[in-house]
Coordinates of C-alpha atoms in Angstrom, one line a residue:
Chain H
M266 CA 130.4 126.5 171.5
L267 CA 129.2 122.9 171.6
P268 CA 125.4 123.6 171.9
K269 CA 125.7 126.1 169.1
K270 CA 127.4 123.5 166.9
S271 CA 124.7 120.9 167.7
V272 CA 122.0 123.5 166.8
S273 CA 123.7 124.1 163.5
S274 CA 124.0 120.4 162.9
L275 CA 120.3 120.0 163.7
Y276 CA 119.6 122.6 161.1
A277 CA 121.7 120.7 158.6
L278 CA 119.9 117.5 159.5
F279 CA 116.6 119.2 159.1
L280 CA 117.7 120.6 155.7
G281 CA 118.8 117.1 154.7
V282 CA 115.6 115.4 155.8
S283 CA 113.5 118.0 154.1
L284 CA 115.5 117.7 150.9
V285 CA 115.2 113.9 151.0
L286 CA 111.5 114.2 151.6
S287 CA 111.1 116.7 148.8
G288 CA 113.1 114.3 146.7
C289 CA 110.3 111.8 147.1
Y290 CA 107.9 114.2 145.5
T291 CA 110.3 115.1 142.7
K292 CA 108.5 113.1 140.1
Q293 CA 105.2 114.6 141.0
N294 CA 106.7 118.1 140.9
G295 CA 108.5 117.4 137.7
E296 CA 105.3 116.2 136.0
D297 CA 103.3 119.1 137.4
A298 CA 105.9 121.5 136.0
T299 CA 105.9 119.9 132.6
E300 CA 102.2 119.7 132.6
T301 CA 101.7 123.4 133.3
E302 CA 104.1 124.1 130.6
T303 CA 102.5 121.9 128.0
A304 CA 99.1 122.9 129.0
T305 CA 99.7 126.1 127.1
A306 CA 100.4 124.2 123.9
P307 CA 96.9 122.7 123.4
Q308 CA 95.5 126.2 124.0
E309 CA 97.3 127.4 121.0
N310 CA 95.5 124.7 119.0
K311 CA 92.2 125.7 120.5
P312 CA 90.9 127.6 117.5
E313 CA 91.4 124.5 115.5
Q314 CA 89.6 122.2 117.9
P315 CA 86.1 123.0 116.7
N316 CA 87.3 122.4 113.2
N317 CA 88.3 119.0 114.3
Q318 CA 84.9 118.0 115.7
P319 CA 83.4 115.1 113.8
E320 CA 80.9 116.4 111.4
A321 CA 78.6 113.5 111.9
E322 CA 77.4 114.8 115.3
A323 CA 76.1 117.9 113.8
S324 CA 74.6 116.4 110.7
P325 CA 70.8 115.7 110.8
A326 CA 69.6 112.1 111.1
T327 CA 66.6 112.7 108.8
A328 CA 65.8 114.8 105.8
N329 CA 62.7 116.0 104.0
V330 CA 62.5 114.3 100.6
N331 CA 60.6 115.3 97.4
V332 CA 60.6 112.6 94.8
Y333 CA 60.2 113.7 91.2
L334 CA 59.5 111.0 88.6
E335 CA 59.5 111.9 85.0
V336 CA 56.5 110.3 83.3
S337 CA 56.9 111.3 79.7
N338 CA 56.4 108.8 77.0
G339 CA 60.2 108.2 76.9
M340 CA 60.0 106.8 80.4
K341 CA 57.3 104.3 79.6
G342 CA 59.8 101.6 78.5
F343 CA 61.3 101.5 82.0
M344 CA 58.0 100.8 83.5
P345 CA 56.2 98.3 81.3
P346 CA 52.8 97.2 82.5
S347 CA 53.4 94.1 84.6
V348 CA 52.5 90.8 83.0
A349 CA 52.4 87.6 84.8
G350 CA 55.6 85.6 84.4
K351 CA 57.6 88.7 83.2
E352 CA 60.3 90.0 85.4
A353 CA 60.2 93.5 86.6
T354 CA 62.8 95.8 85.1
Q355 CA 65.7 96.9 87.2
F356 CA 64.2 100.4 87.1
Q357 CA 60.9 99.1 88.5
S358 CA 62.5 97.2 91.3
K359 CA 64.9 99.9 92.2
M360 CA 62.4 102.7 92.2
N361 CA 59.9 100.6 94.1
R362 CA 62.5 100.1 96.8
L363 CA 63.4 103.8 96.8
I364 CA 60.0 105.2 97.1
S365 CA 59.1 102.6 99.7
E366 CA 62.2 103.7 101.7
V367 CA 61.1 107.3 101.3
Q368 CA 57.6 106.5 102.4
D369 CA 58.3 104.2 105.3
G370 CA 62.0 104.6 106.1
R371 CA 63.0 106.1 109.4
Y372 CA 65.5 108.6 107.8
V373 CA 62.9 110.5 105.9
D374 CA 60.9 113.1 107.8
Q375 CA 58.4 114.7 105.5
K376 CA 57.9 113.3 102.0
A377 CA 56.1 114.3 98.8
F378 CA 55.8 112.6 95.5
F379 CA 55.6 114.4 92.2
L380 CA 55.1 113.3 88.6
A381 CA 57.0 115.5 86.3
K382 CA 55.2 116.2 83.0
E383 CA 54.7 119.2 80.7
D384 CA 51.6 121.0 79.7
A385 CA 50.4 121.9 76.2
Q386 CA 52.6 124.9 76.1
G387 CA 55.7 122.8 76.9
R388 CA 56.0 124.2 80.4
P389 CA 57.0 121.7 83.1
V390 CA 54.2 120.5 85.5
L391 CA 54.9 118.8 88.8
D392 CA 51.8 116.8 89.8
S393 CA 51.7 116.1 93.5
V394 CA 50.5 112.6 94.0
S395 CA 50.3 110.1 96.8
Y396 CA 52.7 107.3 97.4
N397 CA 50.3 104.8 96.1
T398 CA 49.7 106.6 92.9
M399 CA 53.4 106.8 92.2
K400 CA 53.8 103.2 93.1
S401 CA 51.1 102.2 90.6
Y402 CA 52.9 104.3 87.9
I403 CA 56.1 102.4 88.6
V404 CA 54.6 98.9 88.7
S405 CA 51.8 99.2 86.2
G406 CA 53.1 101.6 83.7
I407 CA 52.4 105.2 82.6
K408 CA 48.9 105.7 81.1
D409 CA 49.2 109.4 80.3
D410 CA 50.5 110.6 77.0
V411 CA 53.1 113.2 77.8
R412 CA 55.3 114.3 75.0
G413 CA 58.4 115.1 77.1
T414 CA 59.8 117.6 79.5
P415 CA 62.4 120.2 78.7
L416 CA 65.2 119.1 80.9
P417 CA 66.5 122.4 82.3
D418 CA 63.0 123.7 83.0
M419 CA 62.1 120.5 84.8
L420 CA 65.2 120.8 87.0
R421 CA 64.5 124.4 87.7
A422 CA 60.9 123.8 88.7
A423 CA 61.7 120.8 90.8
L424 CA 64.5 122.7 92.6
Q425 CA 62.3 125.7 93.2
Q426 CA 59.7 123.6 94.7
S427 CA 62.1 121.7 97.0
I428 CA 63.6 124.9 98.2
E429 CA 60.2 126.1 99.2
H430 CA 59.6 122.8 101.0
D431 CA 63.0 122.8 102.5
A432 CA 63.5 119.3 101.1
V433 CA 66.0 117.2 99.2
S434 CA 65.0 116.8 95.6
V435 CA 65.3 113.3 94.1
I436 CA 64.8 113.6 90.4
I437 CA 64.5 110.4 88.4
S438 CA 64.7 110.7 84.6
D439 CA 66.4 109.3 81.6
F440 CA 67.8 112.8 81.0
I441 CA 67.2 112.5 77.3
H442 CA 66.8 116.1 76.3
G443 CA 64.2 116.5 73.5
P444 CA 63.6 120.1 72.7
S445 CA 61.6 120.9 69.7
D446 CA 64.1 123.6 68.9
Q447 CA 67.3 121.8 67.9
G448 CA 69.3 124.9 68.7
Q449 CA 68.8 124.3 72.4
F450 CA 71.2 121.4 72.2
L451 CA 74.0 123.9 71.7
S452 CA 73.3 125.7 74.9
L453 CA 72.4 122.6 76.9
D454 CA 75.3 123.1 79.4
S455 CA 74.6 126.7 80.0
D456 CA 70.9 126.0 80.3
I457 CA 71.5 123.3 82.9
R458 CA 73.8 125.7 84.7
S459 CA 71.3 128.5 84.9
A460 CA 68.5 126.0 85.9
L461 CA 70.5 125.0 88.9
R462 CA 71.9 128.4 89.7
E463 CA 69.6 128.7 92.7
A464 CA 71.1 125.5 94.1
E465 CA 74.6 126.9 94.0
H466 CA 73.4 130.2 95.3
R467 CA 71.9 128.5 98.4
G468 CA 74.9 126.3 99.0
L469 CA 73.1 123.1 97.9
V470 CA 75.0 120.2 96.3
V471 CA 74.2 117.9 93.5
A472 CA 74.7 114.1 93.4
V473 CA 74.1 112.2 90.2
L474 CA 73.7 108.5 90.2
G475 CA 73.8 106.7 86.8
D476 CA 72.2 103.3 86.4
V477 CA 70.9 101.2 83.6
S478 CA 67.7 99.2 83.2
A479 CA 66.1 97.0 80.6
F480 CA 63.7 99.0 78.4
H481 CA 60.6 97.5 76.9
G482 CA 58.7 99.7 74.6
T483 CA 59.0 102.8 72.5
Y484 CA 62.3 104.6 72.7
H485 CA 62.5 108.3 71.8
P486 CA 66.1 109.2 70.9
A487 CA 67.2 112.8 71.1
V488 CA 68.6 112.6 67.6
K489 CA 65.6 111.9 65.4
K490 CA 67.5 110.7 62.3
P491 CA 67.2 108.1 60.8
E492 CA 64.5 106.8 63.2
V493 CA 62.2 109.1 65.2
R494 CA 61.4 106.2 67.5
R495 CA 62.4 102.6 68.0
T496 CA 60.8 99.7 69.7
L497 CA 63.1 98.1 72.2
K498 CA 62.8 94.7 73.8
G499 CA 64.9 94.7 76.9
E500 CA 67.9 96.7 75.8
Q501 CA 69.8 98.5 78.5
I502 CA 69.0 102.2 78.7
P503 CA 70.5 104.5 81.2
F504 CA 68.5 106.4 83.8
Y505 CA 69.7 108.9 86.3
T506 CA 68.8 109.8 89.8
W507 CA 69.7 113.4 90.7
V508 CA 69.8 114.3 94.4
I509 CA 69.9 118.0 95.1
G510 CA 69.9 119.5 98.6
K511 CA 72.0 120.5 101.5
Q512 CA 75.1 118.4 101.7
E513 CA 74.3 116.7 105.0
E514 CA 70.8 115.9 103.9
V515 CA 71.9 114.6 100.5
Q516 CA 74.3 112.5 102.5
V517 CA 71.5 111.0 104.5
V518 CA 69.5 110.3 101.4
I519 CA 72.3 108.7 99.5
N520 CA 73.7 106.7 102.4
K521 CA 70.6 105.8 104.4
V522 CA 67.6 105.9 102.0
F523 CA 69.3 104.6 98.8
R524 CA 70.6 101.3 100.0
D525 CA 72.6 100.0 97.0
L526 CA 74.1 102.7 95.0
P527 CA 75.3 102.1 91.4
A528 CA 78.9 102.4 90.7
Q529 CA 78.4 105.5 88.5
Q530 CA 78.3 108.4 90.9
A531 CA 79.1 112.1 90.4
F532 CA 79.2 114.7 93.2
F533 CA 79.2 118.4 92.6
G534 CA 79.7 121.1 95.2
F535 CA 80.5 118.7 98.0
E536 CA 83.0 120.0 100.5
Y537 CA 84.0 118.8 103.9
K538 CA 85.4 121.5 106.1
S539 CA 86.1 119.5 109.2
I540 CA 87.5 116.1 108.6
P541 CA 88.9 114.8 111.9
Y542 CA 92.6 113.9 111.5
S543 CA 95.7 113.4 113.5
A544 CA 99.3 112.4 113.0
L545 CA 99.7 109.0 114.5
L546 CA 103.2 108.9 116.0
K547 CA 103.1 106.7 119.1
T548 CA 100.8 103.9 118.1
G549 CA 102.2 100.4 117.6
N550 CA 100.4 99.9 114.3
F551 CA 102.0 102.8 112.4
K552 CA 105.5 103.4 113.5
P553 CA 107.0 106.6 112.1
V554 CA 110.4 106.5 110.5
G555 CA 113.1 109.2 110.9
I556 CA 113.1 112.2 113.2
V557 CA 109.5 113.2 113.6
Y558 CA 107.5 113.9 116.7
C559 CA 104.4 115.7 117.7
S560 CA 105.0 119.4 118.5
S561 CA 103.0 119.0 121.7
R562 CA 103.5 116.0 123.9
T563 CA 99.8 116.0 125.0
A564 CA 98.0 117.2 121.9
D565 CA 95.3 114.9 120.9
P566 CA 94.6 115.0 118.0
C567 CA 98.1 115.9 116.9
T568 CA 98.0 118.4 114.0
S569 CA 101.4 119.8 114.2
V570 CA 104.7 117.9 114.1
N571 CA 108.4 118.6 114.4
L572 CA 110.5 116.9 111.8
Q573 CA 113.9 116.8 110.3
P574 CA 114.5 114.5 107.4
Q575 CA 118.1 113.3 107.1
P576 CA 119.7 112.8 103.7
K577 CA 119.7 109.1 104.2
E578 CA 116.6 108.8 106.3
P579 CA 113.5 110.6 105.0
V580 CA 110.7 111.2 107.5
E581 CA 107.7 108.9 107.1
F582 CA 104.7 109.0 109.3
T583 CA 101.0 108.1 109.2
V584 CA 98.0 110.5 109.4
G585 CA 94.7 109.1 110.5
L586 CA 91.6 110.5 108.8
D587 CA 88.0 110.0 109.6
L588 CA 86.4 109.9 106.1
S589 CA 83.2 108.2 107.2
S590 CA 81.1 111.3 106.2
L591 CA 82.3 111.1 102.6
P592 CA 80.2 109.3 100.0
A593 CA 81.0 105.6 100.1
S594 CA 82.5 105.5 96.6
M595 CA 85.1 108.1 97.7
Q596 CA 86.0 106.0 100.7
Q597 CA 87.3 103.1 98.6
P598 CA 91.1 102.8 99.1
K599 CA 91.4 102.4 95.3
Y600 CA 89.7 105.7 94.7
L601 CA 91.7 107.4 97.4
K602 CA 95.0 105.9 96.1
Q603 CA 94.1 107.5 92.7
H604 CA 92.9 110.8 93.8
L605 CA 94.3 111.7 97.2
Q606 CA 97.1 114.2 97.0
V607 CA 99.8 115.0 99.5
V608 CA 101.3 118.4 98.9
G609 CA 104.0 120.1 100.9
N610 CA 104.5 123.8 101.5
G611 CA 108.0 124.4 102.8
C612 CA 108.9 120.8 102.1
R613 CA 108.8 118.0 99.6
A614 CA 106.1 115.6 100.5
S615 CA 104.5 112.6 98.9
M616 CA 102.0 109.9 99.7
V617 CA 103.4 106.4 100.2
S618 CA 100.1 104.5 100.7
V619 CA 96.6 104.8 101.9
T620 CA 94.8 102.1 103.8
A621 CA 91.4 101.6 105.3
A622 CA 91.0 100.6 108.9
D623 CA 90.9 96.8 109.3
E624 CA 89.3 94.8 112.1
G625 CA 92.5 95.0 114.2
I626 CA 92.6 98.8 114.0
K627 CA 88.9 99.2 114.7
A628 CA 89.5 97.3 118.0
T629 CA 92.3 99.7 119.0
P630 CA 90.6 102.5 121.0
D631 CA 93.0 105.2 119.9
L632 CA 92.7 104.3 116.3
A633 CA 89.0 103.4 116.1
R634 CA 88.0 107.0 115.4
Y635 CA 89.9 107.0 112.1
T636 CA 88.7 105.2 109.0
H637 CA 91.7 105.7 106.8
F638 CA 95.4 106.0 107.2
V639 CA 97.7 107.9 104.9
R640 CA 101.4 107.3 105.0
V641 CA 103.2 110.5 104.2
Q642 CA 106.9 110.8 103.3
V643 CA 108.9 114.0 103.6
P644 CA 112.3 113.6 102.2
Q645 CA 113.4 117.2 102.4
L646 CA 112.5 120.5 104.0
T647 CA 112.8 123.7 102.1
A648 CA 111.8 126.0 105.0
N649 CA 111.9 125.9 108.8
T650 CA 108.1 125.9 109.1
G651 CA 105.3 125.0 106.7
S652 CA 102.5 122.5 106.2
V653 CA 101.8 119.2 104.6
Y654 CA 98.4 119.1 103.0
I655 CA 96.4 116.0 102.4
Q656 CA 93.6 116.9 100.0
M657 CA 91.1 115.4 97.6
P658 CA 90.5 117.5 94.6
H659 CA 87.2 117.6 92.8
V660 CA 87.5 115.1 90.0
Y661 CA 85.3 115.0 86.9
P662 CA 83.7 111.5 87.1
A663 CA 85.5 109.2 84.6
W664 CA 82.4 107.2 83.8
V665 CA 80.6 110.1 82.2
K666 CA 82.9 109.8 79.2
N667 CA 81.8 106.2 78.7
W668 CA 78.1 107.0 79.1
T669 CA 77.8 109.8 76.7
T670 CA 77.2 109.8 73.0
E671 CA 76.7 112.3 70.2
N672 CA 74.1 110.1 68.5
D673 CA 71.7 108.1 70.6
N674 CA 69.6 107.1 67.6
N675 CA 70.5 103.5 67.8
P676 CA 70.7 102.2 71.3
V677 CA 70.9 98.6 70.1
A678 CA 74.2 99.3 68.4
E679 CA 75.5 101.4 71.3
P680 CA 73.7 100.5 74.5
G681 CA 73.9 102.3 77.8
R682 CA 74.6 105.8 76.5
T683 CA 72.9 109.1 76.9
Y684 CA 72.9 111.9 74.4
Q685 CA 75.3 114.6 75.4
L686 CA 75.6 113.5 79.0
T687 CA 79.0 115.3 79.1
K688 CA 77.3 118.6 78.2
I689 CA 74.8 118.1 81.0
M690 CA 77.5 117.3 83.5
D691 CA 79.6 120.2 82.2
G692 CA 76.8 122.5 83.0
V693 CA 76.5 121.2 86.6
Q694 CA 80.3 121.4 87.0
A695 CA 80.5 124.9 85.7
L696 CA 78.1 125.9 88.4
Y697 CA 80.5 124.9 91.2
R698 CA 83.7 125.7 89.3
D699 CA 84.6 128.8 91.3
Q700 CA 84.2 127.0 94.6
S701 CA 87.0 125.4 96.5
D702 CA 89.2 123.1 94.5
N703 CA 89.1 120.3 97.1
I704 CA 86.4 118.1 98.5
F705 CA 88.5 118.2 101.6
S706 CA 91.9 119.4 102.7
V707 CA 93.6 118.8 106.0
S708 CA 96.9 120.5 106.9
M709 CA 99.6 119.1 109.1
Q710 CA 101.8 122.0 110.3
F711 CA 105.4 121.3 110.8
N712 CA 108.4 122.9 112.4
K713 CA 111.9 121.9 111.8
A714 CA 113.0 119.8 114.7
D715 CA 115.7 121.4 116.9
Chain V
M236 CA 114.3 126.4 131.6
I237 CA 114.8 123.3 133.8
Q238 CA 113.7 121.2 130.8
K239 CA 116.1 122.8 128.5
F240 CA 118.9 122.5 131.0
F241 CA 118.5 118.8 131.6
S242 CA 117.7 118.0 128.0
G243 CA 120.9 119.7 127.0
L244 CA 122.8 118.0 129.8
Y245 CA 121.8 114.5 128.7
E246 CA 121.7 115.1 124.9
L247 CA 125.2 116.4 125.1
F248 CA 126.4 112.8 125.3
L249 CA 123.4 110.9 124.1
G250 CA 122.3 112.8 121.1
R251 CA 118.7 113.2 120.1
P252 CA 116.2 110.8 121.7
I253 CA 115.6 107.5 120.0
P254 CA 112.9 106.5 118.9
A255 CA 112.5 110.1 117.7
N256 CA 108.7 110.0 118.1
F257 CA 109.1 110.1 121.9
T258 CA 111.4 113.2 121.7
N259 CA 108.9 115.3 123.7
D260 CA 108.4 112.7 126.3
Y261 CA 112.1 112.6 126.9
R262 CA 112.7 116.4 126.8
E263 CA 109.6 117.4 128.8
V264 CA 109.3 114.6 131.3
V265 CA 112.0 112.0 131.5
F266 CA 115.1 114.2 131.3
P267 CA 114.0 116.8 133.9
N268 CA 112.6 114.2 136.2
T269 CA 115.6 112.1 136.1
G270 CA 117.9 115.1 136.5
L271 CA 116.0 116.4 139.5
Q272 CA 115.8 113.0 141.1
L273 CA 119.5 112.4 140.5
F274 CA 120.3 115.8 142.2
L275 CA 118.1 115.3 145.2
I276 CA 118.7 111.7 145.9
T277 CA 122.5 112.2 145.6
L278 CA 122.3 115.2 147.9
A279 CA 120.2 113.1 150.4
I280 CA 122.6 110.2 150.4
V281 CA 125.6 112.5 150.9
L282 CA 123.9 114.3 153.7
L283 CA 122.9 111.0 155.2
Y284 CA 126.5 109.8 155.1
Y285 CA 128.2 112.8 156.5
Y286 CA 125.7 114.3 158.9
V287 CA 123.5 111.4 160.0
L288 CA 125.8 108.4 160.0
N289 CA 129.0 110.3 160.8
R290 CA 127.9 113.1 163.0
I291 CA 124.7 112.4 164.8
M292 CA 124.9 108.7 165.1
S293 CA 128.6 108.1 165.0
T294 CA 128.3 104.7 163.4
G295 CA 131.9 104.3 162.5
L296 CA 131.3 104.2 158.8
Y297 CA 133.9 106.9 158.1
K298 CA 136.4 104.9 156.1
T299 CA 136.8 105.5 152.3
Q300 CA 135.5 102.0 151.6
H301 CA 132.2 103.0 153.4
W302 CA 132.1 106.1 151.3
V303 CA 132.6 104.0 148.2
M304 CA 129.7 101.8 149.3
F305 CA 127.4 104.8 149.4
L306 CA 128.8 106.0 146.1
I307 CA 127.9 102.7 144.5
L308 CA 124.5 102.6 146.2
N309 CA 123.8 106.0 144.7
A310 CA 125.1 104.8 141.3
I311 CA 122.7 101.9 141.3
I312 CA 119.8 104.1 142.1
A313 CA 121.0 106.5 139.3
F314 CA 121.0 103.6 136.9
A315 CA 117.5 102.6 137.9
I316 CA 115.8 106.0 137.7
P317 CA 116.0 106.5 133.9
I318 CA 114.7 102.9 133.2
I319 CA 111.8 103.4 135.7
Q320 CA 111.1 106.8 134.2
V321 CA 111.0 105.5 130.6
N322 CA 108.8 102.6 131.5
S323 CA 106.3 104.6 133.6
N324 CA 105.8 107.1 130.8
G325 CA 104.9 104.5 128.3
I326 CA 108.0 105.0 126.2
E327 CA 109.3 102.3 124.0
T328 CA 112.5 100.8 125.5
H329 CA 115.5 101.1 123.2
S330 CA 119.2 100.8 123.6
Y331 CA 119.1 104.5 123.9
T332 CA 117.3 104.0 127.3
Y333 CA 120.3 102.0 128.6
M334 CA 122.8 104.5 127.3
F335 CA 120.8 107.1 129.1
A336 CA 120.9 105.1 132.3
F337 CA 124.7 104.7 131.9
V338 CA 125.2 108.4 131.4
N339 CA 123.1 109.1 134.4
T340 CA 125.2 106.8 136.4
I341 CA 128.4 108.6 135.4
Y342 CA 126.7 111.9 136.3
S343 CA 125.8 110.4 139.7
L344 CA 129.4 109.6 140.4
I345 CA 130.5 113.1 139.6
L346 CA 127.7 114.7 141.6
F347 CA 128.3 112.4 144.6
F348 CA 131.9 113.5 144.6
L349 CA 131.1 117.2 144.3
F350 CA 128.6 117.0 147.1
S351 CA 131.1 115.1 149.3
I352 CA 133.7 117.9 148.8
L353 CA 131.1 120.5 149.6
F354 CA 129.6 118.9 152.7
K355 CA 132.3 116.8 154.3
R356 CA 133.7 119.7 156.4
G357 CA 130.5 119.7 158.5
S358 CA 131.0 116.1 159.4
V359 CA 132.6 115.0 162.7
Q360 CA 134.0 111.6 162.0
A361 CA 134.2 111.6 158.2
W362 CA 135.6 115.1 157.4
T363 CA 138.7 113.5 155.7
T364 CA 136.7 110.9 153.7
P365 CA 137.4 110.2 150.9
M366 CA 140.5 112.5 151.3
K367 CA 141.6 115.4 153.4
W368 CA 141.6 118.0 150.6
P369 CA 140.4 120.7 150.5
N370 CA 139.9 120.9 154.3
K371 CA 142.8 122.0 156.4
K372 CA 143.1 121.3 160.1

């Protein structure tokens, strides 16, 4: 009886000891268990992961560039022959820097320079010249007598050539359209559109940079009444740089080759499909408010949240975005504040604020990969699941309205305007009208918290 | 399953985790870990008391006041576990954390008592500690 009892007590002791020992490992076990369970959660997100890869890694570091400089008589005033003691016009100094960067900069792979003219029949001619020839045109003036270039034809020819060279077109012109047939003014937008049709067809994008420069010489307005030409002495006349090419390469040219961009920028066809983003719910800098937490404990980035707004406590949280691949003007907090939209599907959502990363945030490892932070407020859910979209719609550039005119005959009275610029821009915009509505759109999925 | 069970057990009195952004950390890590540790440590201490100290070693710690000592020891451990768990998982400390520790302490008292009832019959010296019921002899 006794031995049997002691054996059973030994068993009990053994059981006890083993349980205590296993108790020591509880935490480990607990974590293992939870980890295996949560490990499935990121897998659900896997199809999204490639989407979330930073675009910058894939984008090329260099681009082929073809520079087209219009050298009609109308351009002569931008490039007056240099005289000792006279300052270069802004056009001259800017273009000098630009072509020098194209020629010698590290971001340009293959380069070619062309002078855009027209032949006796009015057809556009693109003269391939050396860097030095183009430079001498810019600094010493245009010696040729070229009546003009029909704008849509010039664009078409330059584009065609760049497509053959697999290069980014940089087209510099005053964009004053001077057809002999006045009727062509009426169809300017559709002519521009059809000239650039190939670009849209091949998925190329168009960036237009507007700038002004002093103009010394004969000015040829598009509207020939009352004056057919005027002599200007340093009035500010607009000129434009069009950059057409693959989005990533245009990006390289705009950001790396053109150093200082003018404030007037317009972008057509740009779309960013993989902006990196994440809901920031556990960082000290951006504390969420209300009941909101990442659907998966370990997901990084967190693109799905659980939330439940209370009547008195709306949910508020911050989404980090890496917008570094966007054109610099679109990264301005002011621009973002104006144009960024927060749209809810299955909930009401609005944007509280948008801020750019400051020094403190750049020094925080978890946050350093995001350049901008959008505070989102969700006061009410209308469904148990849905999405909150943060998107930037294509916006018609506001400056175009201030730079266009219906009569450019007297640039002294109305400086800094281009004849029917809106029509030209309308034509480009019409080209991309049927594409996506947004430059980028990221979606934060949500489930109602249980 | 275990996560749901322990989350339900603690949220029954505590309500949803605060701050809410750490809800998953509480539900997936802290609650189950704390619950499992509570269960196993309480079991170990009860077995230590009844089978090691009062059967194999016959230390004479069979009085109710000794039992209460172990009950309190267990309660202190049960109060410490949630705080250690919360801190080691990088969760912001909040008054919720201490409420959680308090609830865990209450659970530890109940569990210690239940285990005592369950295991005391196998003890030699302490089979009537803390009281005779439900054993009959």
